[in-house]
Amino acid sequence: MTSRTASKRAKTAGGNPAGGKPTARRRPRGRRGPMRASLWPKVAIAVVVLVALAGLYLVYRSATHTASGTSGTSGGSAGSGYPYAVGQPGAGVKAPEFALASTAGGHLDLASLGGRNVLLYFQEGLSCQPCWDQLTDLEKHAADLKAAGIDTVVSITSDPVDLLTQKVHDMGLSTPVLSDPDLAVSKSYHANEYGMMGTSRDGHTFILVRHGTIAWRADYGGAPKYTMFVPTAGVLTDLRNATAGGASTGATP
């Protein structure tokens, strides 16, 4: 038998020159390569997403921690539980004067209320239904406000007085709402710096004016929660804590 014939038989036998059992055919190299390569982009994307989510979570925790540090009552068992900032002008400062068109007719000026304890409520306006629910809640708890020493509630926002008058009429409200269309008064109180609309509208700010001087302030509408409704009981709780030297009186941002 020639060497060529022997070689041919060896190949026929499975590639084993010794004529033994056929050796297992090796899987061609590189067959798993494309599959592994196709998985890498997916793995990389998953890692990036997880890192991004972790980053967002840390940012949120940081913002929440900061808000708690500058709030009047957040986290305190005796507080309302609604975080707020305390802007300027704050307690002890003479309240900026104003005279604005009112839904009650004519103009209302602060000087005419000089002998009363006035709770100014700056709010976002017609586009914010919770803000109007706030007015409804304040009126519902008028006796509680009176017991807390508040004689009058006045709301200020930036919408036209005719539209505000219609809104007040539709909701059956009696609280005078003043129109500050160019935000001149709101800016003098910096009440437009604590809301979700940037500085183009007011946020959700309460300022107690006693005999022309600011006695208490709470800006609830700022980040991170952008609160647009606080139960009247909560507002009064924060007011009492602050003015009575409670555990926390807020912090100036």
Coordinates of N, CA and C in Angstrom, one line a residue:
M1 N 0.9 -1.2 0.0 CA 0.0 0.0 0.0 C 0.9 1.2 0.0
T2 N 0.6 2.0 -0.9 CA 1.4 3.2 -1.0 C 1.1 4.2 0.1
S3 N 2.0 5.1 0.3 CA 1.9 6.1 1.4 C 0.7 7.0 1.1
R4 N 0.4 7.2 -0.2 CA -0.7 8.1 -0.5 C -2.0 7.4 -0.1
T5 N -2.1 6.1 -0.3 CA -3.3 5.3 0.0 C -3.5 5.3 1.5
A6 N -2.4 5.1 2.3 CA -2.5 5.1 3.7 C -3.0 6.4 4.3
S7 N -2.5 7.5 3.7 CA -2.9 8.8 4.1 C -4.4 9.0 3.9
K8 N -4.9 8.5 2.7 CA -6.3 8.7 2.4 C -7.2 7.9 3.4
R9 N -6.7 6.7 3.7 CA -7.5 5.9 4.7 C -7.5 6.6 6.1
A10 N -6.4 7.2 6.4 CA -6.3 7.9 7.7 C -7.3 9.0 7.8
K11 N -7.4 9.7 6.7 CA -8.4 10.9 6.6 C -9.8 10.3 6.7
T12 N -10.0 9.2 6.0 CA -11.4 8.6 6.0 C -11.8 8.1 7.4
A13 N -10.8 7.7 8.2 CA -11.0 7.2 9.5 C -11.3 8.3 10.5
G14 N -11.3 9.6 10.1 CA -11.6 10.7 11.0 C -10.4 11.5 11.3
G15 N -9.4 11.4 10.5 CA -8.3 12.3 10.6 C -7.3 11.8 11.7
N16 N -7.5 10.5 12.1 CA -6.5 10.0 13.1 C -5.6 9.1 12.4
P17 N -4.4 9.5 12.2 CA -3.4 8.8 11.4 C -3.2 7.4 12.0
A18 N -3.4 7.2 13.2 CA -3.1 5.9 13.9 C -4.2 4.9 13.7
G19 N -5.3 5.4 13.0 CA -6.5 4.5 12.8 C -7.3 4.3 14.0
G20 N -7.1 5.0 15.1 CA -8.0 4.8 16.3 C -9.3 5.5 16.1
K21 N -9.9 5.8 17.3 CA -11.2 6.5 17.3 C -11.0 7.9 16.7
P22 N -12.0 8.3 16.0 CA -12.0 9.6 15.4 C -11.9 10.7 16.5
T23 N -11.0 11.6 16.3 CA -10.9 12.7 17.3 C -12.0 13.7 17.1
A24 N -12.4 14.3 18.3 CA -13.5 15.3 18.3 C -13.1 16.5 17.4
R25 N -13.9 16.9 16.5 CA -13.6 18.0 15.7 C -13.7 19.3 16.5
R26 N -12.6 20.0 16.4 CA -12.6 21.3 17.2 C -13.5 22.3 16.5
R27 N -14.2 23.1 17.4 CA -15.0 24.2 16.9 C -14.1 25.3 16.4
P28 N -14.3 25.7 15.2 CA -13.5 26.8 14.6 C -13.3 27.9 15.6
R29 N -12.1 28.4 15.7 CA -11.9 29.5 16.6 C -12.6 30.7 16.1
G30 N -13.0 31.6 17.0 CA -13.6 32.8 16.6 C -15.1 32.8 16.5
R31 N -15.7 31.6 16.6 CA -17.1 31.5 16.4 C -17.9 32.2 17.6
R32 N -17.3 32.1 18.8 CA -17.9 32.9 20.0 C -17.6 34.3 20.0
G33 N -16.6 34.7 19.2 CA -16.1 36.1 19.2 C -17.2 37.1 18.9
P34 N -17.9 36.9 17.7 CA -19.0 37.9 17.4 C -20.1 38.0 18.4
M35 N -20.4 36.8 19.0 CA -21.5 36.9 20.0 C -21.1 37.7 21.2
R36 N -19.8 37.5 21.7 CA -19.3 38.2 22.8 C -19.2 39.7 22.5
A37 N -18.7 39.9 21.3 CA -18.6 41.3 20.9 C -19.9 42.1 20.8
S38 N -21.0 41.3 20.4 CA -22.3 42.0 20.4 C -22.9 42.3 21.7
L39 N -22.4 41.5 22.8 CA -22.9 41.7 24.1 C -22.3 43.0 24.8
W40 N -21.1 43.3 24.4 CA -20.4 44.4 25.1 C -21.1 45.7 25.0
P41 N -21.6 46.1 23.8 CA -22.4 47.4 23.8 C -23.5 47.4 24.8
K42 N -24.3 46.3 24.9 CA -25.4 46.2 25.8 C -25.0 46.3 27.2
V43 N -23.9 45.6 27.6 CA -23.3 45.7 28.9 C -22.9 47.1 29.2
A44 N -22.2 47.8 28.3 CA -21.8 49.1 28.5 C -22.9 50.1 28.7
I45 N -24.0 49.9 27.9 CA -25.2 50.8 28.1 C -25.8 50.6 29.4
A46 N -25.9 49.3 29.9 CA -26.5 49.0 31.2 C -25.7 49.7 32.3
V47 N -24.4 49.6 32.2 CA -23.5 50.2 33.2 C -23.7 51.7 33.2
V48 N -23.8 52.4 32.0 CA -24.0 53.8 31.9 C -25.3 54.2 32.6
V49 N -26.4 53.5 32.3 CA -27.7 53.8 32.8 C -27.7 53.7 34.3
L50 N -27.0 52.6 34.9 CA -27.0 52.4 36.3 C -26.2 53.6 37.0
V51 N -25.1 54.0 36.4 CA -24.3 55.1 36.9 C -25.1 56.4 36.9
A52 N -25.9 56.6 35.8 CA -26.7 57.8 35.7 C -27.8 57.8 36.7
L53 N -28.4 56.7 36.9 CA -29.5 56.6 37.9 C -28.9 56.9 39.3
A54 N -27.7 56.3 39.6 CA -27.1 56.5 40.9 C -26.8 58.0 41.1
G55 N -26.3 58.6 40.0 CA -26.0 60.0 40.1 C -27.2 60.9 40.4
L56 N -28.3 60.6 39.7 CA -29.5 61.3 39.9 C -30.0 61.1 41.3
Y57 N -29.9 59.9 41.8 CA -30.3 59.6 43.2 C -29.5 60.4 44.2
L58 N -28.2 60.5 44.0 CA -27.4 61.3 44.9 C -27.7 62.8 44.8
V59 N -28.0 63.3 43.6 CA -28.4 64.7 43.4 C -29.7 64.9 44.2
Y60 N -30.6 64.0 44.1 CA -31.9 64.2 44.7 C -31.7 64.2 46.3
R61 N -30.9 63.2 46.8 CA -30.7 63.2 48.2 C -30.0 64.4 48.7
S62 N -29.0 64.9 47.9 CA -28.3 66.2 48.2 C -29.3 67.3 48.3
A63 N -30.2 67.4 47.3 CA -31.1 68.5 47.3 C -32.1 68.5 48.4
T64 N -32.5 67.2 48.7 CA -33.4 67.1 49.9 C -32.8 67.4 51.2
H65 N -31.5 67.0 51.3 CA -30.8 67.3 52.5 C -30.6 68.8 52.7
T66 N -30.3 69.5 51.6 CA -30.1 71.0 51.6 C -31.4 71.6 52.0
A67 N -32.5 71.2 51.4 CA -33.8 71.8 51.7 C -34.1 71.6 53.1
S68 N -33.8 70.5 53.7 CA -34.1 70.2 55.1 C -33.3 71.1 56.0
G69 N -32.1 71.4 55.5 CA -31.2 72.3 56.3 C -31.7 73.7 56.3
T70 N -32.4 74.2 55.3 CA -32.8 75.5 55.2 C -34.3 75.7 55.4
S71 N -35.0 74.7 55.9 CA -36.4 74.8 56.1 C -36.7 75.1 57.5
G72 N -38.0 75.6 57.7 CA -38.4 76.0 59.0 C -38.8 74.8 59.8
T73 N -39.4 73.9 59.2 CA -40.0 72.8 60.1 C -39.8 71.4 59.5
S74 N -39.2 71.3 58.3 CA -39.2 69.9 57.7 C -38.4 69.0 58.6
G75 N -38.9 67.8 58.8 CA -38.2 66.8 59.7 C -38.5 67.0 61.1
G76 N -39.0 68.2 61.6 CA -39.3 68.4 63.0 C -40.7 67.8 63.3
S77 N -40.7 67.1 64.4 CA -42.0 66.5 64.8 C -43.1 67.6 65.1
A78 N -42.6 68.8 65.6 CA -43.6 69.8 66.0 C -44.0 70.7 64.8
G79 N -43.3 70.5 63.6 CA -43.6 71.4 62.5 C -44.7 70.8 61.6
S80 N -44.9 71.6 60.5 CA -45.9 71.2 59.6 C -45.5 70.0 58.7
G81 N -44.2 69.8 58.6 CA -43.7 68.8 57.7 C -43.5 69.3 56.3
Y82 N -43.9 70.5 56.0 CA -43.7 71.1 54.7 C -42.4 72.0 54.7
P83 N -41.4 71.7 54.0 CA -40.1 72.5 54.0 C -40.4 73.9 53.4
Y84 N -39.7 74.8 54.0 CA -39.8 76.2 53.4 C -38.5 76.9 53.6
A85 N -38.2 77.9 52.7 CA -37.1 78.8 52.9 C -37.6 80.0 53.5
V86 N -36.7 80.9 53.9 CA -37.0 82.2 54.4 C -36.2 83.2 53.7
G87 N -36.9 83.9 52.7 CA -36.3 84.9 51.9 C -36.1 86.2 52.6
Q88 N -35.7 87.2 51.8 CA -35.6 88.6 52.3 C -36.4 89.5 51.5
P89 N -37.1 90.5 52.1 CA -36.9 90.9 53.5 C -37.6 89.9 54.4
G90 N -37.0 89.8 55.6 CA -37.5 88.8 56.6 C -38.0 89.5 57.8
A91 N -38.1 88.8 58.9 CA -38.6 89.3 60.2 C -37.8 90.5 60.7
G92 N -38.5 91.5 61.1 CA -37.9 92.7 61.7 C -37.7 93.8 60.7
V93 N -37.9 93.5 59.4 CA -37.7 94.5 58.4 C -39.1 95.2 58.0
K94 N -39.0 96.5 57.8 CA -40.2 97.2 57.4 C -40.8 96.6 56.1
A95 N -42.1 96.3 56.0 CA -42.7 95.7 54.8 C -42.7 96.7 53.7
P96 N -42.3 96.4 52.5 CA -42.4 97.3 51.3 C -43.8 97.7 51.1
E97 N -44.0 99.0 50.8 CA -45.4 99.5 50.6 C -45.9 99.0 49.2
F98 N -47.2 99.0 49.1 CA -47.8 98.7 47.8 C -49.2 99.3 47.7
A99 N -49.7 99.4 46.5 CA -51.1 99.8 46.2 C -51.4 99.2 44.9
L100 N -52.3 98.2 44.9 CA -52.6 97.4 43.7 C -54.1 97.2 43.5
A101 N -54.5 97.0 42.3 CA -55.9 96.8 41.9 C -56.4 95.5 42.6
S102 N -57.6 95.6 43.2 CA -58.1 94.5 44.0 C -59.4 93.9 43.4
T103 N -59.6 92.6 43.6 CA -60.8 92.0 43.2 C -62.0 92.5 44.0
A104 N -61.7 93.1 45.1 CA -62.8 93.7 45.9 C -63.2 95.1 45.3
G105 N -62.5 95.5 44.3 CA -62.8 96.8 43.7 C -61.8 97.9 44.1
G106 N -61.5 98.8 43.2 CA -60.5 99.8 43.4 C -59.1 99.3 43.7
H107 N -58.4 100.0 44.5 CA -57.0 99.6 44.9 C -56.9 99.4 46.4
L108 N -56.1 98.5 46.7 CA -55.8 98.3 48.2 C -54.3 98.6 48.4
D109 N -54.1 99.4 49.4 CA -52.7 99.7 49.8 C -52.3 99.2 51.2
L110 N -51.1 98.9 51.4 CA -50.6 98.4 52.7 C -50.8 99.4 53.8
A111 N -50.6 100.7 53.5 CA -50.7 101.7 54.5 C -52.1 101.7 55.1
S112 N -53.1 101.4 54.3 CA -54.5 101.4 54.9 C -54.7 100.3 55.8
L113 N -53.8 99.3 55.9 CA -53.9 98.2 56.7 C -52.9 98.2 57.9
G114 N -52.3 99.4 58.1 CA -51.2 99.6 59.0 C -51.5 99.1 60.4
G115 N -52.7 99.3 60.9 CA -53.0 98.9 62.3 C -53.4 97.5 62.4
R116 N -53.4 96.7 61.4 CA -53.8 95.3 61.5 C -52.6 94.3 61.3
N117 N -52.9 93.1 61.7 CA -51.9 92.0 61.4 C -52.4 91.4 60.1
V118 N -51.6 91.5 59.1 CA -52.0 91.1 57.7 C -51.1 90.0 57.3
L119 N -51.8 88.9 56.8 CA -51.1 87.8 56.2 C -51.1 87.9 54.7
L120 N -49.9 88.2 54.2 CA -49.8 88.4 52.7 C -49.5 87.0 52.1
Y121 N -50.3 86.6 51.1 CA -50.1 85.3 50.5 C -49.8 85.5 49.0
F122 N -48.6 85.4 48.6 CA -48.1 85.5 47.2 C -48.3 84.1 46.6
Q123 N -49.0 84.1 45.4 CA -49.2 82.8 44.8 C -49.1 82.9 43.3
E124 N -49.1 81.7 42.7 CA -48.7 81.6 41.3 C -49.8 82.1 40.3
G125 N -51.1 82.1 40.7 CA -52.1 82.7 39.9 C -53.1 81.7 39.3
L126 N -53.7 82.1 38.2 CA -54.8 81.4 37.6 C -54.4 80.0 37.1
S127 N -53.2 79.8 36.8 CA -52.7 78.5 36.3 C -52.5 77.5 37.4
C128 N -52.6 77.9 38.6 CA -52.3 77.0 39.8 C -53.6 76.8 40.6
Q129 N -54.3 75.8 40.3 CA -55.5 75.5 41.1 C -55.2 75.2 42.5
P130 N -54.2 74.5 42.9 CA -53.9 74.3 44.3 C -53.7 75.6 45.1
C131 N -53.3 76.7 44.4 CA -53.1 78.0 45.0 C -54.5 78.5 45.4
W132 N -55.5 78.3 44.6 CA -56.8 78.7 44.9 C -57.5 77.8 45.9
D133 N -57.1 76.6 45.9 CA -57.6 75.7 47.0 C -57.0 76.1 48.3
Q134 N -55.8 76.7 48.3 CA -55.2 77.3 49.5 C -56.1 78.4 50.0
L135 N -56.5 79.3 49.1 CA -57.4 80.4 49.6 C -58.7 79.9 50.2
T136 N -59.3 78.9 49.5 CA -60.5 78.3 50.1 C -60.2 77.7 51.5
D137 N -59.1 77.0 51.7 CA -58.8 76.5 53.0 C -58.6 77.6 54.0
L138 N -57.9 78.6 53.6 CA -57.7 79.8 54.5 C -59.0 80.3 55.0
E139 N -60.0 80.5 54.1 CA -61.3 81.1 54.4 C -62.0 80.1 55.3
K140 N -61.9 78.8 55.0 CA -62.6 77.8 55.8 C -62.1 77.8 57.3
H141 N -60.8 78.2 57.5 CA -60.3 78.2 58.8 C -60.0 79.7 59.3
A142 N -60.9 80.6 58.9 CA -60.8 82.0 59.3 C -60.8 82.1 60.8
A143 N -61.5 81.3 61.6 CA -61.6 81.4 63.0 C -60.2 81.1 63.6
D144 N -59.5 80.1 63.0 CA -58.2 79.7 63.5 C -57.2 80.8 63.2
L145 N -57.3 81.4 62.1 CA -56.4 82.6 61.8 C -56.6 83.7 62.7
K146 N -57.9 84.0 63.1 CA -58.2 85.0 64.0 C -57.6 84.7 65.4
A147 N -57.7 83.5 65.8 CA -57.2 83.0 67.1 C -55.7 83.2 67.1
A148 N -55.1 83.1 66.0 CA -53.6 83.2 65.9 C -53.2 84.7 65.8
G149 N -54.1 85.6 65.8 CA -53.8 87.0 65.8 C -53.8 87.6 64.4
I150 N -54.3 86.9 63.4 CA -54.3 87.4 62.0 C -55.6 88.1 61.8
D151 N -55.6 89.4 61.4 CA -56.8 90.1 61.2 C -57.3 90.0 59.8
T152 N -56.3 90.0 58.8 CA -56.7 90.1 57.4 C -55.8 89.2 56.6
V153 N -56.3 88.6 55.6 CA -55.5 87.8 54.6 C -55.7 88.5 53.2
V154 N -54.5 88.8 52.6 CA -54.5 89.4 51.3 C -53.6 88.6 50.4
S155 N -54.2 88.3 49.2 CA -53.4 87.5 48.2 C -52.9 88.4 47.1
I156 N -51.7 88.1 46.6 CA -51.1 88.8 45.5 C -50.6 87.9 44.5
T157 N -50.9 88.2 43.2 CA -50.4 87.4 42.1 C -50.3 88.3 40.9
S158 N -49.9 87.7 39.7 CA -49.5 88.6 38.6 C -50.5 88.6 37.5
D159 N -51.7 88.0 37.6 CA -52.7 87.9 36.5 C -53.5 89.2 36.5
P160 N -54.1 89.6 35.4 CA -55.0 90.8 35.3 C -56.1 90.7 36.3
V161 N -56.5 91.9 36.8 CA -57.5 92.0 37.8 C -58.9 91.5 37.4
D162 N -59.2 91.7 36.1 CA -60.5 91.3 35.6 C -60.6 89.8 35.6
L163 N -59.6 89.1 35.2 CA -59.6 87.6 35.3 C -59.6 87.1 36.7
L164 N -58.9 87.8 37.6 CA -58.8 87.4 39.0 C -60.2 87.6 39.6
T165 N -60.8 88.7 39.2 CA -62.2 88.9 39.8 C -63.2 87.9 39.4
Q166 N -63.1 87.4 38.1 CA -64.0 86.3 37.7 C -63.7 85.0 38.4
K167 N -62.4 84.7 38.7 CA -62.0 83.5 39.4 C -62.5 83.6 40.8
V168 N -62.4 84.7 41.5 CA -62.8 84.8 42.8 C -64.4 84.6 42.9
H169 N -65.0 85.2 41.9 CA -66.5 85.1 41.9 C -66.9 83.7 41.6
D170 N -66.3 83.0 40.7 CA -66.6 81.6 40.4 C -66.4 80.7 41.6
M171 N -65.4 81.0 42.4 CA -65.1 80.1 43.5 C -65.8 80.5 44.8
G172 N -66.5 81.7 44.7 CA -67.2 82.2 45.9 C -66.3 82.6 47.0
L173 N -65.2 83.2 46.7 CA -64.2 83.6 47.7 C -64.4 85.1 48.1
S174 N -64.0 85.4 49.3 CA -64.2 86.8 49.7 C -62.8 87.5 50.0
T175 N -61.7 86.7 50.0 CA -60.4 87.3 50.2 C -60.0 88.2 49.1
P176 N -59.6 89.4 49.3 CA -59.1 90.3 48.2 C -57.9 89.7 47.6
V177 N -57.9 89.6 46.3 CA -56.7 89.2 45.5 C -56.2 90.4 44.7
L178 N -55.0 90.7 44.9 CA -54.4 91.9 44.2 C -53.6 91.5 43.0
S179 N -53.8 92.4 42.0 CA -53.1 92.1 40.7 C -51.8 92.9 40.6
D180 N -50.7 92.2 40.4 CA -49.4 92.7 40.3 C -48.8 92.3 39.0
P181 N -49.3 92.8 37.9 CA -49.0 92.3 36.5 C -47.5 92.4 36.1
D182 N -46.8 93.4 36.6 CA -45.4 93.6 36.2 C -44.5 93.1 37.3
L183 N -45.1 92.4 38.3 CA -44.3 91.8 39.4 C -43.5 92.8 40.2
A184 N -43.8 94.1 40.2 CA -43.1 95.1 40.9 C -43.1 94.9 42.4
V185 N -44.3 94.6 42.9 CA -44.4 94.4 44.4 C -43.8 93.0 44.7
S186 N -44.1 92.0 43.9 CA -43.6 90.7 44.2 C -42.0 90.7 44.2
K187 N -41.4 91.5 43.3 CA -40.0 91.6 43.3 C -39.5 92.3 44.5
S188 N -40.2 93.3 45.0 CA -39.8 94.0 46.2 C -39.8 93.1 47.4
Y189 N -40.6 92.1 47.4 CA -40.6 91.1 48.5 C -39.9 89.8 48.1
H190 N -39.3 89.8 46.9 CA -38.6 88.6 46.4 C -39.4 87.3 46.4
A191 N -40.7 87.5 46.3 CA -41.6 86.4 46.4 C -41.7 85.6 45.1
N192 N -41.1 86.2 44.0 CA -41.1 85.5 42.7 C -39.8 84.6 42.5
E193 N -39.1 84.4 43.6 CA -37.8 83.6 43.5 C -38.0 82.2 44.1
Y194 N -39.2 81.9 44.4 CA -39.4 80.6 45.1 C -40.6 79.8 44.5
G195 N -40.5 79.5 43.2 CA -41.5 78.8 42.5 C -41.0 78.0 41.4
M196 N -41.9 77.2 40.7 CA -41.5 76.3 39.6 C -41.4 77.0 38.3
M197 N -41.8 78.3 38.3 CA -41.8 79.1 37.0 C -40.7 80.0 36.9
G198 N -39.6 79.7 37.7 CA -38.5 80.6 37.7 C -38.8 81.9 38.4
T199 N -38.5 83.1 37.8 CA -38.8 84.3 38.4 C -40.0 85.0 37.7
S200 N -40.6 84.3 36.8 CA -41.7 84.9 36.0 C -43.1 85.0 36.7
R201 N -43.2 84.2 37.8 CA -44.4 84.2 38.6 C -44.0 84.0 40.1
D202 N -44.9 84.4 41.0 CA -44.7 84.1 42.4 C -44.7 82.6 42.7
G203 N -44.2 82.2 43.8 CA -44.2 80.8 44.2 C -45.4 80.6 45.2
H204 N -45.1 80.3 46.4 CA -46.1 80.1 47.4 C -45.6 80.6 48.7
T205 N -45.7 81.9 48.9 CA -45.0 82.6 50.0 C -46.1 83.2 51.0
F206 N -45.8 83.0 52.3 CA -46.6 83.7 53.3 C -45.8 84.7 54.1
I207 N -46.3 85.9 54.2 CA -45.6 86.9 55.0 C -46.5 87.6 56.0
L208 N -46.2 87.5 57.2 CA -47.1 88.1 58.2 C -46.5 89.5 58.5
V209 N -47.4 90.5 58.3 CA -47.0 91.9 58.6 C -47.7 92.4 59.8
R210 N -47.0 92.9 60.8 CA -47.6 93.4 62.0 C -47.3 94.9 62.1
H211 N -48.3 95.7 62.1 CA -48.0 97.2 62.2 C -46.9 97.7 61.2
G212 N -47.0 97.2 60.0 CA -46.1 97.6 59.0 C -44.7 96.9 59.0
T213 N -44.5 96.0 59.9 CA -43.2 95.3 60.0 C -43.4 93.8 59.8
I214 N -42.5 93.2 59.0 CA -42.6 91.8 58.8 C -42.2 91.0 60.1
A215 N -43.2 90.2 60.5 CA -43.0 89.4 61.7 C -42.6 87.9 61.4
W216 N -43.0 87.5 60.3 CA -42.7 86.0 59.9 C -42.8 85.9 58.4
R217 N -42.0 84.9 57.9 CA -42.0 84.6 56.5 C -41.7 83.2 56.2
A218 N -42.5 82.6 55.3 CA -42.2 81.2 54.8 C -42.4 81.1 53.3
D219 N -41.4 80.7 52.6 CA -41.4 80.5 51.2 C -41.5 79.0 50.9
Y220 N -42.7 78.5 50.7 CA -42.9 77.1 50.6 C -42.7 76.6 49.1
G221 N -42.8 77.5 48.2 CA -42.8 77.1 46.8 C -41.5 76.7 46.1
G222 N -40.4 76.7 46.8 CA -39.1 76.5 46.2 C -38.8 75.0 46.0
A223 N -37.6 74.8 45.4 CA -37.1 73.4 45.2 C -36.8 72.8 46.6
P224 N -36.9 71.4 46.7 CA -37.1 70.5 45.5 C -38.6 70.1 45.4
K225 N -39.4 70.5 46.3 CA -40.8 70.0 46.2 C -41.8 70.9 45.5
Y226 N -41.5 72.2 45.5 CA -42.3 73.2 44.8 C -43.8 73.1 45.3
T227 N -43.9 73.2 46.6 CA -45.2 73.0 47.3 C -46.1 74.2 46.9
M228 N -47.3 73.9 46.5 CA -48.3 74.9 46.1 C -49.6 74.8 47.0
F229 N -49.6 74.0 48.0 CA -50.7 73.9 48.9 C -50.1 73.5 50.3
V230 N -50.5 74.2 51.3 CA -50.1 73.8 52.7 C -51.4 74.0 53.5
P231 N -51.8 73.0 54.2 CA -53.0 73.1 55.1 C -52.8 74.3 56.0
T232 N -53.9 75.0 56.2 CA -53.9 76.2 57.1 C -53.3 75.8 58.5
A233 N -53.7 74.6 59.0 CA -53.2 74.2 60.3 C -51.6 74.1 60.3
G234 N -51.1 73.7 59.1 CA -49.6 73.6 59.0 C -49.0 75.0 58.9
V235 N -49.6 75.9 58.2 CA -49.1 77.3 58.1 C -49.1 77.9 59.5
L236 N -50.1 77.7 60.3 CA -50.2 78.3 61.6 C -49.2 77.6 62.6
T237 N -49.0 76.3 62.4 CA -48.0 75.6 63.2 C -46.6 76.2 63.0
D238 N -46.3 76.4 61.7 CA -44.9 76.9 61.4 C -44.8 78.4 61.9
L239 N -45.9 79.1 61.8 CA -45.9 80.5 62.3 C -45.7 80.6 63.8
R240 N -46.4 79.7 64.5 CA -46.3 79.7 66.0 C -44.9 79.3 66.4
N241 N -44.4 78.3 65.8 CA -43.0 77.8 66.1 C -42.0 78.9 65.9
A242 N -42.1 79.6 64.8 CA -41.2 80.7 64.5 C -41.3 81.9 65.4
T243 N -42.5 82.4 65.6 CA -42.7 83.6 66.4 C -42.6 83.4 67.9
A244 N -42.8 82.1 68.3 CA -42.7 81.8 69.7 C -41.3 81.3 70.1
G245 N -40.4 81.4 69.2 CA -39.0 80.9 69.5 C -39.0 79.4 69.6
G246 N -39.7 78.7 68.6 CA -39.8 77.3 68.6 C -38.4 76.7 68.3
A247 N -38.5 75.4 68.0 CA -37.3 74.6 67.8 C -36.6 75.1 66.5
S248 N -37.3 75.6 65.6 CA -36.7 76.0 64.3 C -37.5 77.2 63.8
T249 N -36.8 78.2 63.3 CA -37.4 79.4 62.8 C -37.1 79.7 61.4
G250 N -36.6 78.6 60.7 CA -36.3 78.8 59.3 C -34.8 79.3 59.2
A251 N -34.4 79.4 57.9 CA -33.0 79.9 57.7 C -33.0 80.7 56.4
T252 N -32.2 81.7 56.4 CA -32.1 82.6 55.2 C -31.3 81.9 54.1
P253 N -31.8 81.7 52.9 CA -31.0 81.0 51.9 C -29.9 81.8 51.4

